[in-house]
mmCIF file of C-alpha atoms in Angstrom:
data_model
loop_
_atom_site.group_PDB
_atom_site.id
_atom_site.type_symbol
_atom_site.label_atom_id
_atom_site.label_comp_id
_atom_site.label_asym_id
_atom_site.label_seq_id
_atom_site.Cartn_x
_atom_site.Cartn_y
_atom_site.Cartn_z
ATOM 1 C CA MET A 1 -54.305 -10.458 0.310
ATOM 2 C CA SER A 2 -55.225 -8.686 3.464
ATOM 3 C CA ARG A 3 -53.517 -9.177 6.783
ATOM 4 C CA PRO A 4 -55.464 -10.185 9.825
ATOM 5 C CA PRO A 5 -55.714 -7.352 12.350
ATOM 6 C CA GLY A 6 -52.995 -7.392 14.980
ATOM 7 C CA ARG A 7 -50.535 -9.383 12.881
ATOM 8 C CA LYS A 8 -48.129 -6.470 12.430
ATOM 9 C CA GLN A 9 -47.768 -6.066 16.203
ATOM 10 C CA GLU A 10 -47.104 -9.791 16.587
ATOM 11 C CA ASN A 11 -44.296 -9.619 13.996
ATOM 12 C CA HIS A 12 -42.798 -6.653 15.845
ATOM 13 C CA LYS A 13 -42.792 -8.622 19.076
ATOM 14 C CA ILE A 14 -41.133 -11.605 17.448
ATOM 15 C CA SER A 15 -38.441 -9.485 15.822
ATOM 16 C CA ARG A 16 -37.817 -7.676 19.125
ATOM 17 C CA GLU A 17 -37.407 -10.988 20.948
ATOM 18 C CA LEU A 18 -35.085 -12.223 18.215
ATOM 19 C CA PHE A 19 -33.047 -9.017 18.507
ATOM 20 C CA VAL A 20 -32.781 -9.360 22.302
ATOM 21 C CA LEU A 21 -31.723 -13.019 22.077
ATOM 22 C CA THR A 22 -29.235 -12.244 19.313
ATOM 23 C CA TYR A 23 -27.833 -9.370 21.358
ATOM 24 C CA GLY A 24 -27.394 -11.687 24.341
ATOM 25 C CA ALA A 25 -25.537 -14.181 22.143
ATOM 26 C CA LEU A 26 -23.323 -11.365 20.862
ATOM 27 C CA VAL A 27 -22.408 -10.252 24.389
ATOM 28 C CA ALA A 28 -21.764 -13.864 25.430
ATOM 29 C CA GLN A 29 -19.440 -14.361 22.458
ATOM 30 C CA LEU A 30 -17.575 -11.119 23.227
ATOM 31 C CA CYS A 31 -17.120 -12.313 26.810
ATOM 32 C CA LYS A 32 -15.522 -15.488 25.433
ATOM 33 C CA ASP A 33 -13.329 -13.511 23.011
ATOM 34 C CA TYR A 34 -12.095 -10.940 25.529
ATOM 35 C CA GLU A 35 -10.802 -11.636 29.002
ATOM 36 C CA LYS A 36 -11.296 -8.110 30.353
ATOM 37 C CA ASP A 37 -14.723 -6.531 30.806
ATOM 38 C CA GLU A 38 -13.246 -3.187 29.718
ATOM 39 C CA ASP A 39 -12.437 -4.700 26.308
ATOM 40 C CA VAL A 40 -15.975 -6.052 25.950
ATOM 41 C CA ASN A 41 -17.390 -2.671 26.991
ATOM 42 C CA ALA A 42 -15.199 -0.869 24.441
ATOM 43 C CA CYS A 43 -16.194 -3.300 21.696
ATOM 44 C CA LEU A 44 -19.900 -2.866 22.443
ATOM 45 C CA ASP A 45 -19.445 0.919 22.439
ATOM 46 C CA ARG A 46 -17.663 0.817 19.048
ATOM 47 C CA MET A 47 -20.372 -1.409 17.582
ATOM 48 C CA GLY A 48 -23.076 0.881 18.925
ATOM 49 C CA TYR A 49 -21.281 3.936 17.565
ATOM 50 C CA GLY A 50 -21.268 2.412 14.087
ATOM 51 C CA ILE A 51 -24.970 1.624 14.395
ATOM 52 C CA GLY A 52 -25.765 5.153 15.612
ATOM 53 C CA VAL A 53 -23.859 6.731 12.725
ATOM 54 C CA ARG A 54 -26.054 4.829 10.283
ATOM 55 C CA LEU A 55 -29.276 4.851 12.283
ATOM 56 C CA ILE A 56 -29.588 8.635 12.440
ATOM 57 C CA ASP A 57 -30.541 8.814 8.748
ATOM 58 C CA ASP A 58 -33.361 6.324 9.292
ATOM 59 C CA PHE A 59 -34.469 8.178 12.410
ATOM 60 C CA LEU A 60 -34.587 11.575 10.675
ATOM 61 C CA ALA A 61 -36.424 10.151 7.653
ATOM 62 C CA ARG A 62 -39.019 8.176 9.627
ATOM 63 C CA SER A 63 -39.683 10.634 12.437
ATOM 64 C CA ALA A 64 -39.836 13.892 10.440
ATOM 65 C CA VAL A 65 -38.683 15.793 13.533
ATOM 66 C CA LYS A 66 -37.611 19.402 13.409
ATOM 67 C CA LYS A 67 -34.195 20.654 14.469
ATOM 68 C CA CYS A 68 -33.764 20.764 18.232
ATOM 69 C CA ARG A 69 -32.888 24.202 19.603
ATOM 70 C CA SER A 70 -31.446 23.138 22.943
ATOM 71 C CA TYR A 71 -29.792 20.235 24.670
ATOM 72 C CA SER A 72 -32.975 19.769 26.659
ATOM 73 C CA GLU A 73 -35.018 19.346 23.469
ATOM 74 C CA THR A 74 -32.412 16.917 22.148
ATOM 75 C CA ALA A 75 -32.544 14.781 25.302
ATOM 76 C CA ASP A 76 -36.353 14.757 25.162
ATOM 77 C CA MET A 77 -36.243 13.770 21.478
ATOM 78 C CA ILE A 78 -33.917 10.853 22.257
ATOM 79 C CA ALA A 79 -36.188 9.621 25.045
ATOM 80 C CA GLN A 80 -39.649 10.308 23.651
ATOM 81 C CA VAL A 81 -39.116 9.595 19.958
ATOM 82 C CA ALA A 82 -35.954 7.530 19.348
ATOM 83 C CA PHE A 83 -36.242 5.086 22.250
ATOM 84 C CA LYS A 84 -39.962 4.669 21.552
ATOM 85 C CA MET A 85 -39.339 4.112 17.847
ATOM 86 C CA TYR A 86 -36.528 1.575 18.157
ATOM 87 C CA LEU A 87 -36.965 -0.089 21.560
ATOM 88 C CA GLY A 88 -40.637 0.515 22.335
ATOM 89 C CA ILE A 89 -39.943 2.293 25.638
ATOM 90 C CA THR A 90 -39.957 5.904 26.787
ATOM 91 C CA PRO A 91 -37.334 6.725 29.417
ATOM 92 C CA SER A 92 -37.815 9.711 31.677
ATOM 93 C CA VAL A 93 -35.373 12.595 31.289
ATOM 94 C CA SER A 94 -33.830 14.651 34.054
ATOM 95 C CA CYS A 95 -31.335 17.473 33.793
ATOM 96 C CA SER A 96 -28.483 16.966 36.214
ATOM 97 C CA SER A 97 -26.462 20.157 35.793
ATOM 98 C CA ALA A 98 -26.999 23.867 36.251
ATOM 99 C CA ALA A 99 -25.276 24.477 32.902
ATOM 100 C CA GLY A 100 -28.012 22.441 31.166
ATOM 101 C CA ASN A 101 -25.612 20.155 29.315
ATOM 102 C CA GLU A 102 -25.945 16.981 31.421
ATOM 103 C CA PHE A 103 -28.995 14.751 31.271
ATOM 104 C CA SER A 104 -30.014 11.347 32.535
ATOM 105 C CA LEU A 105 -32.280 8.923 30.742
ATOM 106 C CA ILE A 106 -33.938 6.712 33.333
ATOM 107 C CA LEU A 107 -35.249 3.446 31.956
ATOM 108 C CA ASP A 108 -38.004 1.766 33.936
ATOM 109 C CA LYS A 109 -37.686 -1.214 31.606
ATOM 110 C CA ASN A 110 -34.705 -2.152 29.478
ATOM 111 C CA PRO A 111 -35.752 -4.537 26.707
ATOM 112 C CA LEU A 112 -32.151 -5.627 26.048
ATOM 113 C CA VAL A 113 -32.098 -7.430 29.395
ATOM 114 C CA ASP A 114 -35.460 -9.207 29.095
ATOM 115 C CA PHE A 115 -33.777 -12.605 29.241
ATOM 116 C CA VAL A 116 -30.916 -11.712 31.609
ATOM 117 C CA GLU A 117 -31.345 -12.301 35.333
ATOM 118 C CA GLU A 118 -27.990 -11.076 36.609
ATOM 119 C CA LEU A 119 -24.366 -10.722 35.568
ATOM 120 C CA PRO A 120 -21.931 -13.427 36.654
ATOM 121 C CA ALA A 121 -19.784 -12.420 39.640
ATOM 122 C CA GLU A 122 -16.609 -12.604 37.534
ATOM 123 C CA ARG A 123 -18.127 -10.051 35.098
ATOM 124 C CA ALA A 124 -18.967 -7.387 37.676
ATOM 125 C CA SER A 125 -17.545 -4.514 35.600
ATOM 126 C CA LEU A 126 -19.281 -5.597 32.381
ATOM 127 C CA CYS A 127 -21.613 -2.955 31.017
ATOM 128 C CA TYR A 128 -24.019 -5.356 29.291
ATOM 129 C CA CYS A 129 -25.965 -2.689 27.389
ATOM 130 C CA ASN A 130 -23.016 -0.477 26.461
ATOM 131 C CA LEU A 131 -24.152 -0.752 22.839
ATOM 132 C CA LEU A 132 -26.862 1.811 23.669
ATOM 133 C CA CYS A 133 -24.260 4.369 24.752
ATOM 134 C CA GLY A 134 -22.411 3.959 21.475
ATOM 135 C CA VAL A 135 -25.623 4.264 19.445
ATOM 136 C CA ILE A 136 -26.572 7.523 21.158
ATOM 137 C CA ARG A 137 -23.048 8.940 20.871
ATOM 138 C CA GLY A 138 -22.755 8.004 17.179
ATOM 139 C CA ALA A 139 -26.152 9.421 16.265
ATOM 140 C CA LEU A 140 -25.483 12.667 18.136
ATOM 141 C CA GLU A 141 -22.109 13.058 16.466
ATOM 142 C CA MET A 142 -23.738 12.788 13.034
ATOM 143 C CA VAL A 143 -25.891 15.815 13.865
ATOM 144 C CA HIS A 144 -22.778 17.661 15.083
ATOM 145 C CA LEU A 145 -23.339 17.205 18.807
ATOM 146 C CA ALA A 146 -20.315 15.814 20.601
ATOM 147 C CA ALA A 147 -21.365 13.964 23.727
ATOM 148 C CA GLU A 148 -20.088 11.604 26.366
ATOM 149 C CA VAL A 149 -22.593 8.819 27.013
ATOM 150 C CA THR A 150 -22.197 6.357 29.894
ATOM 151 C CA PHE A 151 -24.205 4.077 32.118
ATOM 152 C CA LEU A 152 -24.547 5.676 35.534
ATOM 153 C CA GLN A 153 -26.694 2.947 37.096
ATOM 154 C CA ASP A 154 -27.679 -0.516 35.962
ATOM 155 C CA ARG A 155 -30.312 -2.850 37.416
ATOM 156 C CA LEU A 156 -28.174 -5.796 36.343
ATOM 157 C CA LYS A 157 -25.607 -4.566 38.862
ATOM 158 C CA GLY A 158 -28.135 -4.189 41.669
ATOM 159 C CA ASP A 159 -28.915 -0.493 41.219
ATOM 160 C CA PRO A 160 -32.522 0.585 41.751
ATOM 161 C CA VAL A 161 -32.850 1.909 38.164
ATOM 162 C CA THR A 162 -31.086 1.817 34.832
ATOM 163 C CA GLU A 163 -29.711 5.272 34.063
ATOM 164 C CA ILE A 164 -27.813 6.506 31.024
ATOM 165 C CA GLY A 165 -25.932 9.771 31.403
ATOM 166 C CA ILE A 166 -25.471 12.132 28.460
ATOM 167 C CA THR A 167 -23.045 15.034 28.762
ATOM 168 C CA PHE A 168 -22.939 17.417 25.816
ATOM 169 C CA LEU A 169 -19.331 18.519 25.436
ATOM 170 C CA ARG A 170 -19.753 21.965 23.876
ATOM 171 C CA LYS A 171 -21.735 24.956 24.979
ATOM 172 C CA ALA A 172 -24.894 25.670 22.990
ATOM 173 C CA GLU A 173 -23.415 28.843 21.490
ATOM 174 C CA ASP A 174 -20.427 26.832 20.191
ATOM 175 C CA ARG A 175 -22.823 25.014 17.851
ATOM 176 C CA LYS A 176 -23.765 28.181 15.952
ATOM 177 C CA HIS A 177 -21.942 28.766 12.701
ATOM 178 C CA LYS A 178 -20.138 32.053 12.328
ATOM 179 C CA ARG A 179 -20.479 33.682 8.936
#
């Protein structure tokens, strides 16, 4: 049987909405399970890390990208290919250090917060989307790039944009193998 045109996109939208609602339920349950926001943030980061470790294989197989030669290329690949592939958005990338190892991903739209208006006042230090930081960190580690990934700004906390900071922890020449 043939599919009517446009049906595939509709299924993608439904599964994305289901993912966002499920993610919201997950965060709500973690908030019930843990009293401290720091514990919820750490749990989300660990979960994301596990996802990133496994997701990188899917990403490399489906995207057929070539090896990145610089941190700048890596940051662009995360924004232009990975975010587009898995979340349907393309954040802008800016380099925030002279050394070229610190980058910011600026999200105009964050699909994980589609159904969230604001964080409760008692959860002011909750990093609702901390799962994304763990995913990026886990995926980068699997391609031998140690990185620190954190939310620098969050619209849910009243900031003008949502910004994820990525700091690569080794110099580019440290990545080369000595023979």
